[in-house]
XYZ file of C-alpha atoms in Angstrom:
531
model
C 56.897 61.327 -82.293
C 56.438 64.445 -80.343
C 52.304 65.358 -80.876
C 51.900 68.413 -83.611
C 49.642 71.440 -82.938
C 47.179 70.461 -85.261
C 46.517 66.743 -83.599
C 46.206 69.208 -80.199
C 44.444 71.704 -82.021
C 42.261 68.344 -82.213
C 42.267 67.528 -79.273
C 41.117 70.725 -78.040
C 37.847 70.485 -79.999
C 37.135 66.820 -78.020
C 37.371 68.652 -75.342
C 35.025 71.406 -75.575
C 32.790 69.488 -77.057
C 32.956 66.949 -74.030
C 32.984 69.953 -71.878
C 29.525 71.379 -72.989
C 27.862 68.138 -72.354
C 29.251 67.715 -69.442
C 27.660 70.868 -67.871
C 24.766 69.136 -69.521
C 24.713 66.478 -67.840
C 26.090 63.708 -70.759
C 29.354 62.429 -70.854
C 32.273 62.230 -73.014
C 31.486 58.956 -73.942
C 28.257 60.532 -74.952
C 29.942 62.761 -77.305
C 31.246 60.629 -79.353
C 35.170 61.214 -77.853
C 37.633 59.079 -76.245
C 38.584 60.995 -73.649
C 38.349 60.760 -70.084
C 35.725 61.931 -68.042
C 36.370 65.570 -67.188
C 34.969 67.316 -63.982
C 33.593 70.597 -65.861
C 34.975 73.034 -62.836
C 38.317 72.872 -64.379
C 36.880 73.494 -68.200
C 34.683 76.132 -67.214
C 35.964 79.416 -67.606
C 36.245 82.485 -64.634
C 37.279 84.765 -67.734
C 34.104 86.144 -69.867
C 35.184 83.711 -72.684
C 33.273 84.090 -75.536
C 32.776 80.716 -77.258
C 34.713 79.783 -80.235
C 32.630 78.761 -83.551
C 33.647 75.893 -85.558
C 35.280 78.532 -87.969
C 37.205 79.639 -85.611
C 38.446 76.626 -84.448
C 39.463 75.510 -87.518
C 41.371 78.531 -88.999
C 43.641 78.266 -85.163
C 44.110 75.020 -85.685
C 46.103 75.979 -89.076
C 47.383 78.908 -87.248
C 48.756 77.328 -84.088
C 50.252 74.554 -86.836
C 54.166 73.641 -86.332
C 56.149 75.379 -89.107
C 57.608 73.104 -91.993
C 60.011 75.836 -93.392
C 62.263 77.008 -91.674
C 64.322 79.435 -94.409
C 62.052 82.432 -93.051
C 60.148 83.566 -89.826
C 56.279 82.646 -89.653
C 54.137 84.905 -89.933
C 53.419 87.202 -86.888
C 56.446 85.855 -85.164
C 58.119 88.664 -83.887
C 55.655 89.576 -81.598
C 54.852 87.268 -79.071
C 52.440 88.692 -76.935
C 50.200 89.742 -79.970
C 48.686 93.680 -80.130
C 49.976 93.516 -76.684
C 53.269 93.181 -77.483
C 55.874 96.361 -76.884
C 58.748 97.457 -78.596
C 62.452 95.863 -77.543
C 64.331 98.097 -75.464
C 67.859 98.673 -74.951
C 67.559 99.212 -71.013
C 66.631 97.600 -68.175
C 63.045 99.059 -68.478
C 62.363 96.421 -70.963
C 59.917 93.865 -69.088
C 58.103 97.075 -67.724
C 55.799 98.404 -70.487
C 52.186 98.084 -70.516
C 50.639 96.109 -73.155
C 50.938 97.235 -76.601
C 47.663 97.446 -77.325
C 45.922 99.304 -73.944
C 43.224 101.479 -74.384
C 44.284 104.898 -73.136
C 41.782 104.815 -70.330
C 43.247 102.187 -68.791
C 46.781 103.170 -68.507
C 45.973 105.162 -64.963
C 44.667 102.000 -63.339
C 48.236 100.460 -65.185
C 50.291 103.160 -63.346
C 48.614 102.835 -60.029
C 49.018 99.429 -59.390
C 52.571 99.681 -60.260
C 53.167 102.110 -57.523
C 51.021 99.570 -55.238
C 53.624 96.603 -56.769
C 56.406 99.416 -55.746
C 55.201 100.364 -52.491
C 57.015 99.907 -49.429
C 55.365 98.647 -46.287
C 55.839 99.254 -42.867
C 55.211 97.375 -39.747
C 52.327 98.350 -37.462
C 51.344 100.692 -35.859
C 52.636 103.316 -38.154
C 51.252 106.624 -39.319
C 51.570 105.171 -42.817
C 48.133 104.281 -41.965
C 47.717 103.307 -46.274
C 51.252 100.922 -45.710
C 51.186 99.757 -42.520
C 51.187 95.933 -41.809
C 54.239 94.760 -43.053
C 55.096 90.892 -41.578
C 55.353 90.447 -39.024
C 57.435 87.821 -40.517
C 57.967 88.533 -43.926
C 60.522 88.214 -47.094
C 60.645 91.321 -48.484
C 58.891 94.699 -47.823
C 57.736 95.231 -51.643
C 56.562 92.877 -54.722
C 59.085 94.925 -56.677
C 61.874 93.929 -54.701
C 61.596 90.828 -55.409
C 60.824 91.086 -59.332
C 63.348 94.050 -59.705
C 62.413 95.879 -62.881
C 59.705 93.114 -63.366
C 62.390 90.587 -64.283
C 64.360 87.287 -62.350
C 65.212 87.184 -58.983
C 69.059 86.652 -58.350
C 70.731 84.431 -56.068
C 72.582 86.355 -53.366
C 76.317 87.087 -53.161
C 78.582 86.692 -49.662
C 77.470 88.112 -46.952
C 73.957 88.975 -48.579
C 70.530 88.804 -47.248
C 68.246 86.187 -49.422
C 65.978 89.035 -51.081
C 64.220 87.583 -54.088
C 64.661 83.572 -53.428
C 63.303 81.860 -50.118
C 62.012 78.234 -49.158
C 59.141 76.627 -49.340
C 58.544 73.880 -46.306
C 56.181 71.182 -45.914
C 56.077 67.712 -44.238
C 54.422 64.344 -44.866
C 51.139 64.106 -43.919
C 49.938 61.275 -41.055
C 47.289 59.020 -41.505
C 45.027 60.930 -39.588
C 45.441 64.232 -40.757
C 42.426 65.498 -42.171
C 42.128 65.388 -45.971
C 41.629 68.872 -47.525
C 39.336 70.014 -50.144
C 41.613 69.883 -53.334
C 42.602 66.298 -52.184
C 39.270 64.937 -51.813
C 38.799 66.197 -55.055
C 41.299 64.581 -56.963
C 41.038 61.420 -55.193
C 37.241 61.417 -56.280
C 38.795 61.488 -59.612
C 41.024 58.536 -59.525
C 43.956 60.663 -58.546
C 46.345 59.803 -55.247
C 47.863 63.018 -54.685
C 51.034 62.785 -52.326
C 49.553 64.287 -49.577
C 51.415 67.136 -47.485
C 51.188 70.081 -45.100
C 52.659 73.330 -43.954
C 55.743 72.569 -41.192
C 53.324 72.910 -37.881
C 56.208 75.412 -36.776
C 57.237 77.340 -39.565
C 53.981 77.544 -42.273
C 54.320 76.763 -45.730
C 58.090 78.800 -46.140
C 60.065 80.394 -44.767
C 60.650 84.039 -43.616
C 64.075 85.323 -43.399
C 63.097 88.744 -41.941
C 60.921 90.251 -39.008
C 59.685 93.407 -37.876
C 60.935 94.668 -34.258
C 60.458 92.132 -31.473
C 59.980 89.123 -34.413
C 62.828 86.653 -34.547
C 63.016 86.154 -38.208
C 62.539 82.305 -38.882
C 66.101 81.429 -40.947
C 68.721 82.251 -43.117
C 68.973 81.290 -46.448
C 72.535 78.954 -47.286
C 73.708 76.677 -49.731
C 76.655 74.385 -50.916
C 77.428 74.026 -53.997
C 79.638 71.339 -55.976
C 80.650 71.935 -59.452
C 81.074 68.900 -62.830
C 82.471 69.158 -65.957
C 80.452 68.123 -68.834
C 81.923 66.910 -71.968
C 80.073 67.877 -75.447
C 80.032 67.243 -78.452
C 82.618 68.782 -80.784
C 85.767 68.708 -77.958
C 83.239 71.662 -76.066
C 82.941 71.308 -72.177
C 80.431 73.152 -69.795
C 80.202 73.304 -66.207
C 77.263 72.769 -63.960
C 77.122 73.877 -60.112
C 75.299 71.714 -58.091
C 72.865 73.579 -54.799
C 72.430 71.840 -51.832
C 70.253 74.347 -49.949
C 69.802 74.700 -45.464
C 67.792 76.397 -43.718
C 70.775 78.357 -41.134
C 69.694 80.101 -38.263
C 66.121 78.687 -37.253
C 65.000 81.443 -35.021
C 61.442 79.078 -33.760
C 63.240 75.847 -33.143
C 63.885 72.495 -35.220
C 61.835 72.269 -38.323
C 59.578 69.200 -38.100
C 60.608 65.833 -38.801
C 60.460 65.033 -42.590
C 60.360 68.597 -43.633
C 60.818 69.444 -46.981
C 62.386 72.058 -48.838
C 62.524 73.680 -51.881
C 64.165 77.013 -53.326
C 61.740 79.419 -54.931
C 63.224 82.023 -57.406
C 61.045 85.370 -58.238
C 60.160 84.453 -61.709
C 59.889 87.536 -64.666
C 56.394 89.026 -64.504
C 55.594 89.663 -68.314
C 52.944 87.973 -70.215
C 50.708 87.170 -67.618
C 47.704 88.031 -68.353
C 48.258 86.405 -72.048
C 48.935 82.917 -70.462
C 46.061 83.210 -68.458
C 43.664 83.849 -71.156
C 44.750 80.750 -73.173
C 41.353 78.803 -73.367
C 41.427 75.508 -70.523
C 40.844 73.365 -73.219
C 43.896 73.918 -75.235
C 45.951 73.177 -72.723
C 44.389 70.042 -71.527
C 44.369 69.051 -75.172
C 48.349 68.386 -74.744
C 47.862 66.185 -71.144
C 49.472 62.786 -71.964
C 49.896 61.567 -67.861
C 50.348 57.550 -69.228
C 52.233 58.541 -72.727
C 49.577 56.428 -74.956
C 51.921 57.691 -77.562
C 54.870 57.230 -76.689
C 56.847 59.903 -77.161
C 57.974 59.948 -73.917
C 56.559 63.030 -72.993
C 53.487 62.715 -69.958
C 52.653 65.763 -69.043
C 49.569 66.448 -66.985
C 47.712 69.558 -65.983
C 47.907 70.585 -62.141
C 44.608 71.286 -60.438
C 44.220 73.363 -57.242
C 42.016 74.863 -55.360
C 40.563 77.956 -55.933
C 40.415 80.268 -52.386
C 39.245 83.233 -54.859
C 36.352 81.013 -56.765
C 35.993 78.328 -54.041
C 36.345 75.323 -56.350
C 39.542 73.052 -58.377
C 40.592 75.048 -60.902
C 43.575 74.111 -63.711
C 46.958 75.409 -61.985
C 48.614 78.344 -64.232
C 51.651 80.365 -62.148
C 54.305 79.732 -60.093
C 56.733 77.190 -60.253
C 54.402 74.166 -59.848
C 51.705 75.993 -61.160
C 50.552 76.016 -57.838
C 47.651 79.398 -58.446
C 44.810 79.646 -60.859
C 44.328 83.287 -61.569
C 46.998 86.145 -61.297
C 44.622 87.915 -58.376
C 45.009 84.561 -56.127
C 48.956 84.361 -57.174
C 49.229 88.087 -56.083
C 47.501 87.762 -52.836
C 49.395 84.838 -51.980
C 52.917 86.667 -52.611
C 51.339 89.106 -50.510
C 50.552 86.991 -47.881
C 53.180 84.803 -47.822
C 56.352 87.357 -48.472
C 54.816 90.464 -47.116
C 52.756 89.410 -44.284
C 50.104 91.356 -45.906
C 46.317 89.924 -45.761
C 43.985 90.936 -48.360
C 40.486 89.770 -48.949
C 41.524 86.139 -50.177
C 43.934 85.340 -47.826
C 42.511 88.005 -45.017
C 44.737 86.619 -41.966
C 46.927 89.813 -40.520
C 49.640 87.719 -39.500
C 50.102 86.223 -42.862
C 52.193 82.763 -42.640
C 52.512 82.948 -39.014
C 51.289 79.695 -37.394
C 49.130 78.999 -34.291
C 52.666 77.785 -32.708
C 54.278 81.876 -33.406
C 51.683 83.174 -30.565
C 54.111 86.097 -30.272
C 53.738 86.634 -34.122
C 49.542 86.387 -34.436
C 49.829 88.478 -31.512
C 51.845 91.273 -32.724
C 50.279 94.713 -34.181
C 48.756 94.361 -37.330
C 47.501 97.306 -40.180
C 43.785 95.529 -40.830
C 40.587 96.698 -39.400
C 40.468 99.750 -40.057
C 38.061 100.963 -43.279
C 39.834 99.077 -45.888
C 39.285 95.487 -43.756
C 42.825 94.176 -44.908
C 46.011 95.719 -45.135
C 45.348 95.582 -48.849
C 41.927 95.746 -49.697
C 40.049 94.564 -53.094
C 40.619 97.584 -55.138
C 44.403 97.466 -54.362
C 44.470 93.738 -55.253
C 42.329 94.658 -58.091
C 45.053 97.113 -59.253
C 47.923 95.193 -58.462
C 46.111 92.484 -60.659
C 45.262 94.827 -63.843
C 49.191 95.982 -63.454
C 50.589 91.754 -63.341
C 48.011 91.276 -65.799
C 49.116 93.898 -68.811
C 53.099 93.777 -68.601
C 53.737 93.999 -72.379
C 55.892 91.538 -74.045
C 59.046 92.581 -76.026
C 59.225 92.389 -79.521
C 61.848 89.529 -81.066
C 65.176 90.529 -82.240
C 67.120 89.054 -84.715
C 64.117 86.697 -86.111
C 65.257 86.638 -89.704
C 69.099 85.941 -88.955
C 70.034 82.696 -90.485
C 71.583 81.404 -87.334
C 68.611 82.579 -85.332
C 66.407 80.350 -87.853
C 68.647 77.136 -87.978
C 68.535 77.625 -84.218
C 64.592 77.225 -84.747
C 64.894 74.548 -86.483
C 67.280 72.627 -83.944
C 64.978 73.029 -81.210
C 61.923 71.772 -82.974
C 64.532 68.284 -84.021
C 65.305 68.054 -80.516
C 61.938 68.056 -79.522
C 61.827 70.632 -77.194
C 58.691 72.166 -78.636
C 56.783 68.848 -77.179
C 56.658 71.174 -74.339
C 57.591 74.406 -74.819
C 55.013 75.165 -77.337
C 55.350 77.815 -79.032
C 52.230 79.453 -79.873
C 48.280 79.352 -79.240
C 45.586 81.823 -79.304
C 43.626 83.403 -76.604
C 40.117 83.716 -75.650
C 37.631 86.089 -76.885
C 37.138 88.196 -73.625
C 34.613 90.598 -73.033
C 36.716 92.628 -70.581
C 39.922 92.364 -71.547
C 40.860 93.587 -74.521
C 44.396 93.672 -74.105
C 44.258 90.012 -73.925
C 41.239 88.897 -76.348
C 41.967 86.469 -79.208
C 45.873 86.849 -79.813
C 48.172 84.718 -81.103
C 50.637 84.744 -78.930
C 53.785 82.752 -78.908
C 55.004 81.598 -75.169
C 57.084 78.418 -75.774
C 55.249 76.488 -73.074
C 52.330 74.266 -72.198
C 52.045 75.559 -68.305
C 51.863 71.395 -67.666
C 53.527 69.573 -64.977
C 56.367 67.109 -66.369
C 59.258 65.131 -64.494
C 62.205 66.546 -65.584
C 64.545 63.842 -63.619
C 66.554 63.875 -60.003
C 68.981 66.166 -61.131
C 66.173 68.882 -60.671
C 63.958 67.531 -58.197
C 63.171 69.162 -55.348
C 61.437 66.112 -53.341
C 58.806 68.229 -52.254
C 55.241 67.024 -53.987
C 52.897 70.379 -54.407
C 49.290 69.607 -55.277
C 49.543 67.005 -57.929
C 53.006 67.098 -59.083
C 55.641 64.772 -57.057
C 59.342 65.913 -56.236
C 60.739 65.582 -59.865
C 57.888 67.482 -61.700
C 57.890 71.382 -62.569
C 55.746 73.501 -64.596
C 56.922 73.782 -68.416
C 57.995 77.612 -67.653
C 57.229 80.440 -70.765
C 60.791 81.109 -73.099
C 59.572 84.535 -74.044
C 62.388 87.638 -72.914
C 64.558 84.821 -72.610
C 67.182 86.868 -74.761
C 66.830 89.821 -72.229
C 67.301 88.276 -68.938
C 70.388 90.123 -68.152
C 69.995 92.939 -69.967
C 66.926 93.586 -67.141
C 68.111 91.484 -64.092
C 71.548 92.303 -63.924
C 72.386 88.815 -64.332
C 71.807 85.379 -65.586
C 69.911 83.046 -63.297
C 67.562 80.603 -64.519
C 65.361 77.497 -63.458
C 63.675 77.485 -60.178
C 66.501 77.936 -58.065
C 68.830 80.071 -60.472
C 71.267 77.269 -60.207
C 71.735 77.716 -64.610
C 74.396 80.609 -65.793
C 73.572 80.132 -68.678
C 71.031 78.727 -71.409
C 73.150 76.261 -72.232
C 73.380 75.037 -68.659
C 69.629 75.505 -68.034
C 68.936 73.112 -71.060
C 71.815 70.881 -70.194
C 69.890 70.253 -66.618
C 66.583 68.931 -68.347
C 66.119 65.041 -67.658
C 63.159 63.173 -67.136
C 61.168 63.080 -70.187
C 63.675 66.007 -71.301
C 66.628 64.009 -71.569
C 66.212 62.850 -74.916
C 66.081 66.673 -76.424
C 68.901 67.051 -73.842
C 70.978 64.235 -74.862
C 70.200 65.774 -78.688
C 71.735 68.869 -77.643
C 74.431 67.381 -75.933
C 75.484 65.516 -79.642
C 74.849 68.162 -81.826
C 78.031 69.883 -83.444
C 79.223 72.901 -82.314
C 77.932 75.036 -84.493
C 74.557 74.193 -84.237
C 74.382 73.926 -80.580
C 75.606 78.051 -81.204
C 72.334 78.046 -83.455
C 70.105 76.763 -80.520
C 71.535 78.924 -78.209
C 71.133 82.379 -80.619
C 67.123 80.953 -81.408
C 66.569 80.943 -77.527
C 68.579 84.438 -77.060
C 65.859 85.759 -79.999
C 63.024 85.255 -77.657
């Protein structure tokens, strides 16, 4: 049976327990626990977490319980994010609020760094002297044009330029390439990571645009094939299958063996809630052998930490390939800007040593901010990722909106989307300290089957794993967007379809959805349109 929040809740305590002795020195055997041997970097908090008392962790433990009624909402349900939650609006505005609950003082620094996530750069040398460094390959020219209105990227139509979706590239690694500093890590924990690198050509993805005098590096296409699903009840959906290329190389063949994978922009809102869940309670929920076999394995990702220069527990992105929302921001910039900042301070962002012309070309660093975007404006861009407020719940106390509840805790989807936890206490964040919040996910790596894989390993996950992604604003997708795109590659049209693509150790709840009558597959679908 799928594990409850109270055996996590558990769990959790182990954990922290395990955790303290560790940076002690003792063990977890020590302790009196079970469970494995930890390395404390990944337990130890880069938040000002203030420590939970055994009160505390008992009272969320009955809190963070799985409900056993399901006639009316729980209590606190219909807001998600907590304090920080915002009101539900009618426009497209909705995933752009600041969080519910900001002190007053803060809401400049809020409005700043959403003109720095709005912001338009421009290549070099420019009188823009503030915007200048743009590429000089690069995917887009702002972070907003990628997360339109903070929400989904969208696949694009005929004849369209790739704007919010790219590819990431990497190729097997040879025996003697040198093993980096996340790898030697987990192999000193028993791990074998699957060990790859950036294409020696074309970096770690791909650029489909380039300033003047840059041949931009590809151009996004795809195939797709379509199949006709037969459910339950006489119903029938259709899923479109993606083969995606790489058209157009402007820098020659990619490498041999190179790997690719499609990269929607995710929604923005929340973020700074997910990272403030406590370590713990998320590695609480890591099964990777399934002692109790429920089928579901799920195991944390660990990365490395360019901002805090050590393994950290992976949070964001589709592989949950960053720690922190700072080193997830200055990658984007990086990556699809060409911007450096003072994590990632190259100028010529994912230009390799083989693009001479590229590190050659004019870049907007040097002068008396160092990078193109120095630590203030990362700062800001942070604080504005950070405190995007989440939208209230609609329709929580309809009776098909509750029966759809109930469906998808039978199904067993909430053995990884779970629903709710509660944050840190944090010194200096009060937007995020101690909610209960309600995300739908355990930000865990799990294999979810060949229909989805990519094939491309990323840190510790393998080619069939992704990232147990957040549910919340689920319902207002479109209503932002424009449109309905979901999983990593916005292959889904619908929720339906996006559930019907789960395998792995999903395809049981999949298969239950699959069998379910009519009706109630309508519930499920009006439950996830709620969030």
């Amino acid at each position: 049976m799928p594990k409850t929040a109270s055996q996590r809740a558990g769990n959790s305590v182990a954990l922290v327990v395990s955790a303290m002795l560790l940076a002690s020195g003792a063990s977890a055997q020590q302790a009196g626990s079970s469970a494995p041997e930890r390395d404390d970097a990944l337990l130890r908090p880069f938040l000002a977490e203030v420590p939970r008392t055994e009160s505390e962790t008992s009272r969320i433990a009955r809190v963070v319980a799985p409900p056993e009624d399901f006639s009316a909402p729980e209590a606190f349900e219909q807001n998600p994010g907590g304090a920080a939650s915002v009101r539900a609006r009618d426009d497209a505005d909705a995933f752009s609020m600041s969080s519910g609950n900001m002190p007053f003082e803060r809401e400049l620094d809020f409005k700043v760094g959403n003109g720095l996530f709005k912001k338009l750069w421009v290549s070099s040398p420019s009188s823009t002297l503030a915007s200048d460094g743009l590429g000089p390959l690069y995917n887009t020219r702002s972070c907003q044009r990628c997360h339109i209105k903070d929400g989904r990227g969208h696949l694009p139509g005929p004849g369209e330029d790739a704007a919010s979706i790219f590819l990431r590239i990497s190729v097997p690694a040879t025996d003697d390439t040198a093993m980096s500093d996340i790898e030697s890590f987990l192999l000193s924990r028993g791990d074998t990571p699957l060990r790859v690198r950036p294409d020696p050509v074309y970096g770690g993805q791909l650029q489909n645009f380039g300033v003047a005098g840059q041949a931009a590096e590809y151009r996004l296409g795809v195939d797709w094939t379509y199949e006709t699903l037969t459910l339950a009840g006489g119903e029938t959906a259709e899923l479109q299958h993606p083969t995606w290329r790489a058209d157009n190389l402007g820098h020659g063949p990619l490498a041999p063996g190179a790997m690719l994978s499609p990269r929607l922009a995710p929604q923005m809102i929340g973020l700074g809630l997910l990272e403030a869940i406590p370590a713990a309670d998320l590695l609480a929920q890591e099964d990777p052998e399934d002692a109790d076999g429920d089928g579901i394995s799920g195991r944390a990702q660990v990365v490395w930490s360019f901002e805090h220069d050590r393994p950290m527990l992976g949070r964001f992105g589709w592989k949950a390939g960053a720690a922190t929302i700072r080193e997830q921001s200055a990658a984007a910039f990086s990556g699809d800007i060409g911007i450096s900042s003072p994590i990632f301070p190259s100028n010529w962002g994912d230009c390799t040593e083989a693009q001479v012309a590229c590190r050659a070309a004019p870049h907007g660093g040097g002068d008396a901010r160092g990078t193109e975007i120095d630590a203030e404006g990362l700062d800001l861009v942070t604080f504005y990722s950070r405190n995007l407020g989440v939208p209230e719940r609609r329709n929580l106390d309809d009776p098909a909106v509750l029966r759809g509840k109930q469906v998808f805790h039978e199904a067993g989807c909430a053995s990884c989307h779970t629903p709710k936890y509660v944050t840190a206490r944090l010194e200096d964040q009060p937007e995020q300290s101690f909610q209960l919040i309600w995300p739908y996910t355990d930000l865990l790596l799990h294999d979810m089957g060949p229909g989805l894989a990519d094939n491309r390993p990323e840190g510790r996950a393998d080619g069939q794993e992704w990232k147990t992604p957040p549910l919340w604003g689920l319902g207002l997708a479109e209503q932002v967007s424009g449109h309905r795109a979901f999983l990593h590659d916005g292959r889904a049209r619908s929720l339906l379809e996006a559930v019907l693509w789960h395998g792995g150790e999903a395809q049981a709840a999949r298969d239950h959805v699959v069998t379910l009558a009519p009706d109630a597959r309508a519930d499920l679908i009006a439950f996830l349109e709620s969030l």
